Structure formats: C-alpha cells, structure tokens
mmCIF file of C-alpha atoms in Angstrom:
data_model
loop_
_atom_site.group_PDB
_atom_site.id
_atom_site.type_symbol
_atom_site.label_atom_id
_atom_site.label_comp_id
_atom_site.label_asym_id
_atom_site.label_seq_id
_atom_site.Cartn_x
_atom_site.Cartn_y
_atom_site.Cartn_z
ATOM 1 C CA GLN A 14 19.129 49.902 -48.406
ATOM 2 C CA GLN A 15 19.409 48.053 -44.985
ATOM 3 C CA ASP A 16 18.463 44.685 -43.553
ATOM 4 C CA VAL A 17 15.144 44.448 -41.902
ATOM 5 C CA SER A 18 14.873 42.158 -38.811
ATOM 6 C CA GLU A 19 11.626 40.403 -37.832
ATOM 7 C CA THR A 20 10.750 39.582 -34.268
ATOM 8 C CA ALA A 21 8.086 37.404 -32.988
ATOM 9 C CA THR A 22 7.064 36.077 -29.456
ATOM 10 C CA TRP A 23 6.160 32.490 -28.672
ATOM 11 C CA PHE A 24 5.541 30.466 -25.666
ATOM 12 C CA GLY A 25 7.830 27.395 -25.013
ATOM 13 C CA SER A 26 9.048 25.102 -22.404
ATOM 14 C CA LEU A 27 12.626 24.517 -21.000
ATOM 15 C CA ARG A 28 13.680 20.928 -21.247
ATOM 16 C CA GLY A 29 16.947 18.985 -20.645
ATOM 17 C CA VAL A 30 18.710 17.129 -23.314
ATOM 18 C CA ASP A 31 18.592 14.336 -20.849
ATOM 19 C CA GLU A 32 15.479 14.101 -18.567
ATOM 20 C CA THR A 33 14.051 12.034 -15.826
ATOM 21 C CA ASP A 34 10.325 11.629 -15.920
ATOM 22 C CA ILE A 35 8.617 11.016 -12.515
ATOM 23 C CA ARG A 36 5.438 9.081 -13.416
ATOM 24 C CA ALA A 37 2.307 8.539 -11.447
ATOM 25 C CA GLN A 38 1.878 5.085 -10.032
ATOM 26 C CA VAL A 39 -1.907 5.431 -9.524
ATOM 27 C CA SER A 40 -4.785 7.341 -11.196
ATOM 28 C CA GLY A 41 -6.499 10.247 -9.457
ATOM 29 C CA PHE A 42 -6.367 13.970 -9.439
ATOM 30 C CA ILE A 43 -3.540 16.325 -8.295
ATOM 31 C CA MET A 44 -4.570 17.553 -4.881
ATOM 32 C CA LYS A 45 -1.472 19.631 -3.934
ATOM 33 C CA GLN A 46 1.804 20.961 -5.375
ATOM 34 C CA HIS A 47 4.683 21.364 -2.933
ATOM 35 C CA PHE A 48 7.375 22.789 -5.293
ATOM 36 C CA ALA A 49 7.604 25.986 -7.334
ATOM 37 C CA ASP A 50 7.914 25.077 -11.037
ATOM 38 C CA GLY A 51 11.499 25.363 -12.249
ATOM 39 C CA THR A 52 13.168 25.283 -8.957
ATOM 40 C CA MET A 53 15.751 23.092 -7.277
ATOM 41 C CA VAL A 54 14.574 20.217 -5.019
ATOM 42 C CA LYS A 55 16.314 17.646 -2.762
ATOM 43 C CA LYS A 56 16.054 13.961 -3.059
ATOM 44 C CA GLY A 57 12.952 12.759 -1.102
ATOM 45 C CA ASP A 58 11.269 16.185 -1.231
ATOM 46 C CA THR A 59 7.396 15.940 -1.686
ATOM 47 C CA LEU A 60 6.602 17.281 -5.018
ATOM 48 C CA CYS A 61 2.822 16.820 -5.293
ATOM 49 C CA ILE A 62 0.088 14.649 -3.881
ATOM 50 C CA ILE A 63 -2.466 12.711 -5.801
ATOM 51 C CA GLU A 64 -5.788 11.929 -4.319
ATOM 52 C CA ASP A 65 -7.717 8.709 -4.901
ATOM 53 C CA VAL A 66 -10.469 8.281 -2.413
ATOM 54 C CA SER A 67 -10.988 4.604 -3.323
ATOM 55 C CA ILE A 68 -7.370 3.680 -2.321
ATOM 56 C CA GLU A 69 -7.708 5.468 1.013
ATOM 57 C CA GLU A 70 -11.086 3.729 1.745
ATOM 58 C CA ARG A 71 -9.737 0.356 0.675
ATOM 59 C CA TYR A 72 -6.759 0.830 3.118
ATOM 60 C CA ASP A 73 -9.097 1.849 5.902
ATOM 61 C CA ASP A 74 -11.246 -1.182 5.147
ATOM 62 C CA TRP A 75 -8.335 -3.669 5.297
ATOM 63 C CA GLN A 76 -6.889 -2.116 8.403
ATOM 64 C CA LEU A 77 -10.221 -2.522 10.112
ATOM 65 C CA SER A 78 -10.555 -6.084 8.838
ATOM 66 C CA LEU A 79 -6.989 -6.873 10.176
ATOM 67 C CA GLU A 80 -7.725 -5.327 13.487
ATOM 68 C CA ASN A 81 -10.873 -7.544 13.731
ATOM 69 C CA SER A 82 -8.867 -10.647 12.833
ATOM 70 C CA TYR A 83 -6.398 -9.897 15.613
ATOM 71 C CA ALA A 84 -9.398 -9.548 18.023
ATOM 72 C CA ASP A 85 -10.868 -12.795 16.807
ATOM 73 C CA LEU A 86 -7.468 -14.566 17.235
ATOM 74 C CA GLU A 87 -7.172 -13.395 20.876
ATOM 75 C CA ALA A 88 -10.875 -14.364 21.592
ATOM 76 C CA THR A 89 -10.390 -17.852 20.111
ATOM 77 C CA LYS A 90 -7.173 -18.440 22.047
ATOM 78 C CA ALA A 91 -8.979 -17.351 25.265
ATOM 79 C CA ASN A 92 -11.864 -19.658 24.604
ATOM 80 C CA ALA A 93 -9.505 -22.494 23.817
ATOM 81 C CA ARG A 94 -7.717 -22.106 27.074
ATOM 82 C CA MET A 95 -11.023 -22.078 28.972
ATOM 83 C CA GLU A 96 -12.451 -25.131 27.124
ATOM 84 C CA LEU A 97 -9.299 -27.062 27.531
ATOM 85 C CA ALA A 98 -8.941 -26.159 31.240
ATOM 86 C CA LEU A 99 -12.615 -27.341 31.855
ATOM 87 C CA LEU A 100 -11.914 -30.629 30.082
ATOM 88 C CA GLU A 101 -8.527 -31.213 31.888
ATOM 89 C CA ALA A 102 -10.351 -30.473 35.178
ATOM 90 C CA GLN A 103 -12.987 -33.090 34.373
ATOM 91 C CA VAL A 104 -10.260 -35.665 33.639
ATOM 92 C CA LYS A 105 -8.465 -34.898 36.858
ATOM 93 C CA THR A 106 -11.697 -35.104 38.799
ATOM 94 C CA ASN A 107 -12.367 -38.468 37.235
ATOM 95 C CA ASP A 108 -8.908 -39.646 38.160
ATOM 96 C CA ALA A 109 -9.338 -38.538 41.675
ATOM 97 C CA GLU A 110 -12.685 -40.393 42.035
ATOM 98 C CA THR A 111 -11.184 -43.602 40.480
ATOM 99 C CA LEU A 112 -8.267 -43.331 42.868
ATOM 100 C CA ILE A 113 -10.560 -43.008 45.797
ATOM 101 C CA ALA A 114 -12.616 -45.911 44.630
ATOM 102 C CA GLY A 115 -9.408 -47.900 44.157
ATOM 103 C CA LEU A 116 -8.296 -47.280 47.818
ATOM 104 C CA ASP A 117 -11.533 -48.857 48.978
ATOM 105 C CA SER A 118 -10.691 -52.098 47.132
ATOM 106 C CA ILE A 119 -9.940 -53.936 50.199
ATOM 107 C CA GLN A 120 -13.585 -53.567 51.241
ATOM 108 C CA LEU A 121 -14.497 -55.660 48.218
ATOM 109 C CA LEU A 122 -13.499 -58.634 50.266
ATOM 110 C CA TYR A 123 -16.217 -58.037 52.756
ATOM 111 C CA LEU A 124 -18.971 -57.162 50.304
ATOM 112 C CA SER A 125 -21.699 -59.406 48.966
ATOM 113 C CA PRO A 126 -21.212 -60.698 45.368
ATOM 114 C CA THR A 127 -23.752 -58.261 44.209
ATOM 115 C CA GLU A 128 -22.267 -55.222 46.023
ATOM 116 C CA ARG A 129 -18.761 -56.366 44.730
ATOM 117 C CA ARG A 130 -20.036 -56.479 41.158
ATOM 118 C CA ILE A 131 -21.641 -53.031 41.492
ATOM 119 C CA LYS A 132 -18.294 -51.665 42.774
ATOM 120 C CA GLU A 133 -16.425 -53.220 39.951
ATOM 121 C CA LEU A 134 -18.855 -51.855 37.371
ATOM 122 C CA GLN A 135 -18.465 -48.378 38.948
ATOM 123 C CA LEU A 136 -14.657 -48.597 38.503
ATOM 124 C CA GLU A 137 -15.167 -49.764 34.827
ATOM 125 C CA GLN A 138 -17.467 -46.776 34.237
ATOM 126 C CA ALA A 139 -14.873 -44.457 35.666
ATOM 127 C CA ALA A 140 -12.196 -45.914 33.330
ATOM 128 C CA ILE A 141 -14.602 -45.635 30.373
ATOM 129 C CA ARG A 142 -15.343 -42.041 31.330
ATOM 130 C CA ARG A 143 -11.605 -41.184 31.540
ATOM 131 C CA ALA A 144 -10.943 -42.673 28.088
ATOM 132 C CA ARG A 145 -13.878 -40.746 26.685
ATOM 133 C CA LEU A 146 -12.811 -37.392 28.410
ATOM 134 C CA THR A 147 -9.179 -37.982 27.204
ATOM 135 C CA LYS A 148 -10.380 -38.488 23.651
ATOM 136 C CA GLN A 149 -12.630 -35.513 23.816
ATOM 137 C CA LEU A 150 -9.583 -33.374 25.218
ATOM 138 C CA ASP A 151 -7.338 -34.463 22.298
ATOM 139 C CA ALA A 152 -9.956 -33.891 19.725
ATOM 140 C CA GLN A 153 -10.840 -30.382 21.204
ATOM 141 C CA LYS A 154 -7.110 -29.462 21.077
ATOM 142 C CA VAL A 155 -6.905 -30.372 17.380
ATOM 143 C CA ILE A 156 -10.134 -28.552 16.567
ATOM 144 C CA LEU A 157 -9.111 -25.457 18.556
ATOM 145 C CA GLN A 158 -5.600 -25.513 16.937
ATOM 146 C CA ALA A 159 -7.214 -25.762 13.466
ATOM 147 C CA ASP A 160 -9.430 -22.749 14.284
ATOM 148 C CA ILE A 161 -6.369 -20.617 15.452
ATOM 149 C CA LYS A 162 -4.357 -21.578 12.310
ATOM 150 C CA LYS A 163 -7.376 -20.632 10.185
ATOM 151 C CA ILE A 164 -7.525 -17.204 11.800
ATOM 152 C CA GLU A 165 -3.718 -16.851 11.576
ATOM 153 C CA SER A 166 -3.873 -17.611 7.829
ATOM 154 C CA GLN A 167 -6.497 -14.922 7.407
ATOM 155 C CA ILE A 168 -4.269 -12.474 9.304
ATOM 156 C CA SER A 169 -1.389 -13.289 7.053
ATOM 157 C CA GLN A 170 -3.481 -12.705 4.018
ATOM 158 C CA ARG A 171 -4.968 -9.466 5.270
ATOM 159 C CA GLU A 172 -1.501 -8.178 6.341
ATOM 160 C CA ARG A 173 -0.294 -8.627 2.754
ATOM 161 C CA ARG A 174 -3.371 -6.877 1.355
ATOM 162 C CA LEU A 175 -2.877 -4.091 3.821
ATOM 163 C CA GLU A 176 0.757 -3.799 2.827
ATOM 164 C CA SER A 177 -0.208 -3.670 -0.857
ATOM 165 C CA GLN A 178 -2.736 -0.875 -0.071
ATOM 166 C CA ARG A 179 -0.152 0.972 2.086
ATOM 167 C CA LYS A 180 2.181 0.938 -0.954
ATOM 168 C CA LEU A 181 -0.450 2.278 -3.133
ATOM 169 C CA LEU A 182 -1.331 4.988 -0.568
ATOM 170 C CA GLU A 183 2.339 5.917 -0.371
ATOM 171 C CA SER A 184 2.520 6.165 -4.200
ATOM 172 C CA LEU A 185 -0.015 8.955 -3.889
ATOM 173 C CA ILE A 186 2.821 11.147 -2.740
ATOM 174 C CA ILE A 187 5.139 12.009 -5.642
ATOM 175 C CA ARG A 188 8.710 12.433 -4.262
ATOM 176 C CA ALA A 189 12.034 13.709 -5.878
ATOM 177 C CA PRO A 190 14.214 10.598 -6.716
ATOM 178 C CA LYS A 191 17.275 12.859 -6.720
ATOM 179 C CA ASP A 192 18.591 16.377 -6.251
ATOM 180 C CA GLY A 193 17.967 18.704 -9.212
ATOM 181 C CA LEU A 194 15.610 20.931 -11.164
ATOM 182 C CA ALA A 195 11.884 20.135 -11.053
ATOM 183 C CA ILE A 196 9.536 21.179 -13.775
ATOM 184 C CA ARG A 197 5.840 20.354 -14.061
ATOM 185 C CA ALA A 198 5.304 17.831 -16.961
ATOM 186 C CA ARG A 199 3.126 18.877 -19.961
ATOM 187 C CA ARG A 200 -0.475 17.779 -20.144
ATOM 188 C CA ASN A 201 0.334 16.073 -23.433
ATOM 189 C CA PRO A 202 3.242 16.031 -26.009
ATOM 190 C CA TRP A 203 1.384 18.552 -28.234
ATOM 191 C CA THR A 204 0.983 21.541 -25.949
ATOM 192 C CA THR A 205 3.106 23.738 -23.760
ATOM 193 C CA GLN A 206 0.517 23.689 -21.038
ATOM 194 C CA THR A 207 1.477 21.858 -17.902
ATOM 195 C CA TRP A 208 -0.716 20.297 -15.433
ATOM 196 C CA LEU A 209 -2.491 22.215 -12.702
ATOM 197 C CA VAL A 210 -3.802 21.426 -9.270
ATOM 198 C CA GLY A 211 -7.073 19.756 -9.766
ATOM 199 C CA ASP A 212 -6.080 17.981 -13.103
ATOM 200 C CA ASN A 213 -6.765 14.328 -13.490
ATOM 201 C CA VAL A 214 -3.683 11.958 -13.919
ATOM 202 C CA TRP A 215 -3.534 8.351 -14.824
ATOM 203 C CA ASN A 216 -1.132 5.617 -13.859
ATOM 204 C CA GLY A 217 2.065 5.918 -15.930
ATOM 205 C CA ARG A 218 1.636 9.534 -16.830
ATOM 206 C CA ALA A 219 4.644 11.927 -16.308
ATOM 207 C CA VAL A 220 3.847 14.310 -13.510
ATOM 208 C CA VAL A 221 7.261 15.973 -13.040
ATOM 209 C CA THR A 222 10.228 16.234 -15.156
ATOM 210 C CA MET A 223 13.783 16.565 -13.854
ATOM 211 C CA PRO A 224 16.180 17.613 -16.560
ATOM 212 C CA THR A 225 19.981 17.636 -16.406
ATOM 213 C CA ILE A 226 20.826 21.326 -15.951
ATOM 214 C CA ASP A 227 24.238 21.133 -17.541
ATOM 215 C CA SER A 228 22.694 20.680 -21.062
ATOM 216 C CA MET A 229 19.286 22.243 -21.793
ATOM 217 C CA LYS A 230 17.099 23.042 -24.740
ATOM 218 C CA VAL A 231 13.983 25.228 -25.342
ATOM 219 C CA LEU A 232 10.977 23.862 -27.120
ATOM 220 C CA ILE A 233 8.990 26.589 -28.975
ATOM 221 C CA TYR A 234 5.545 26.083 -30.265
ATOM 222 C CA ALA A 235 4.460 28.230 -33.153
ATOM 223 C CA GLN A 236 1.391 28.362 -35.405
ATOM 224 C CA GLU A 237 1.851 27.123 -38.954
ATOM 225 C CA THR A 238 1.799 30.637 -40.397
ATOM 226 C CA GLU A 239 4.620 31.634 -38.006
ATOM 227 C CA TYR A 240 6.457 28.440 -38.345
ATOM 228 C CA LYS A 241 7.155 29.082 -42.039
ATOM 229 C CA ARG A 242 9.060 32.279 -41.043
ATOM 230 C CA ILE A 243 11.510 30.418 -38.721
ATOM 231 C CA GLU A 244 14.832 29.100 -40.039
ATOM 232 C CA VAL A 245 17.592 27.124 -38.558
ATOM 233 C CA GLY A 246 20.216 29.428 -37.143
ATOM 234 C CA ASP A 247 17.765 32.226 -36.203
ATOM 235 C CA SER A 248 18.809 33.851 -32.952
ATOM 236 C CA VAL A 249 16.455 33.557 -29.876
ATOM 237 C CA GLU A 250 16.169 35.475 -26.679
ATOM 238 C CA TYR A 251 14.133 33.853 -24.008
ATOM 239 C CA SER A 252 13.148 34.301 -20.303
ATOM 240 C CA PHE A 253 11.549 32.030 -17.643
ATOM 241 C CA ASP A 254 8.275 32.378 -15.770
ATOM 242 C CA ALA A 255 9.921 31.360 -12.573
ATOM 243 C CA MET A 256 12.706 33.925 -13.076
ATOM 244 C CA PRO A 257 11.171 36.643 -15.369
ATOM 245 C CA TYR A 258 14.243 38.993 -14.982
ATOM 246 C CA ASN A 259 16.678 36.368 -16.121
ATOM 247 C CA ARG A 260 17.244 36.127 -19.905
ATOM 248 C CA ALA A 261 19.206 33.821 -22.041
ATOM 249 C CA TRP A 262 20.173 33.635 -25.687
ATOM 250 C CA GLY A 263 20.589 30.851 -28.253
ATOM 251 C CA ARG A 264 19.721 29.826 -31.793
ATOM 252 C CA ILE A 265 17.268 27.592 -33.621
ATOM 253 C CA THR A 266 18.925 24.252 -34.121
ATOM 254 C CA LYS A 267 16.086 22.045 -35.452
ATOM 255 C CA LEU A 268 12.543 22.446 -36.896
ATOM 256 C CA SER A 269 9.965 19.780 -36.499
ATOM 257 C CA PRO A 270 6.601 20.187 -37.997
ATOM 258 C CA MET A 271 3.769 18.482 -36.183
#
C-alpha cells in the first residue's frame, strides 16, 4: 500500500499582503496600456490611458471660450482708449475755443450792449459745454471700467473652469505613484480576470495594483467540487504568465468559501 497524491490545476492571481490600488478618477474606457502586466515600473511612469470624449470636448470648449474672452477684453480696452481719447479731445478743443474767446474780452468794451451780451452768452455756452463734456468723460470712464471688470471676472471664472477640466484631462492618464511591481486590477473581486484594453471603468475603480514584493500571496479560485478537495497545508507549485519559466512553491494557508 502506498500514498496516492492528487494534483489539480487552477488559475489564480498574485497579490501582495500589502497593496496600493491605483484608482480611476474619472469614468471612461481603457484606451491604452503602457506596461506589461507583472513588471517593475518607475514612479511617474504612464501605466494606462482612459478615454472620455466628453472631458476632452469640454476642455476644448472652455479653452476656446477663454480665448474669446481674452480677445473681448483687448477689444474693449482698445475701444475704451479710443472713446476716451475722443472725449478728451473735445474737452481740449472746447477749452481752446473758450481761451481764444477770453483773449478777445477787451473787445467787449467797444461792442454794443447787444453784441456784448451775445459774446457773454457764447462764453457761458462754452463753460456749460465744457462741464457737460467733463461729466460725460467721467461717466464714460466709469462705464468702460465696469465693462472691463466684467470681462476680467468672466476670464477669472473661465480660467478656473479650464483648470478644473485640465485636471480631469490629466486624470485620464494613470501614472505610477511609486517604484514597484504593477499588476492589472481584477474586473471585480469575484473573478481572476483582469481588465483589458477597451473595458469600461468608472470613477473610483481600481485599475492597477502595486503590491509590496517582499511579502506576497497567491489567490486561487476553485470550483465548489474542487474546493472540497483542498485542505490547509496542501503544497502548491505555481508559475506566472509574465514569467512562464519561473516557478515557486508554497502551501495553502487559508480557505475562504465564496
């Protein structure tokens, strides 16, 4: 009589006892993968890219809106300079005409009462016109300054919106937060299948897992009929898809029915 050993083959996944999950910050679908599953990466390396056309379109829209606001601001400032220059020129012209009329005041002594009164009324008209032009100039300065502040406020708001969209656009690129081993995350906790290019992801979903390589564990998924044959302490030999010729050995330490 001799002992009979049973062998079985299962699929599983390599996990760290301690892991860092890199989660998507936006929803979309995985467009590109930039690392080989189960390989070492450097901090800052691009791991994968998520595509969300709506984020890209909103970014382009806000960028165009901001550029239009900049153009509106420059046009408003240019118009303001022109309008103020015209009003200031009218004030100076009026002052010059008033000064010329004042230089002729000695002639008032030799004019008839009617002519003298007409001359005086002309000077009064010039003074009234100057006061009106000065008020119009001051009011126009206030109006134009308000228009400029309004556009500057719009620019500030649109800059913040654009920056917010830029951060969302940047979050489409999943980068390694540290040096270490990178593994594609599972599609869900109940399967060994990891995501593939083209899969949909949602905000908060783990996309990449970076386990600590000094302490690792292997998760094995077995059917119920096979699960009943497994016991704690059974020896296990396993290999890796990324390194098919490398093998390692261990023992079953825990059973968890699902």
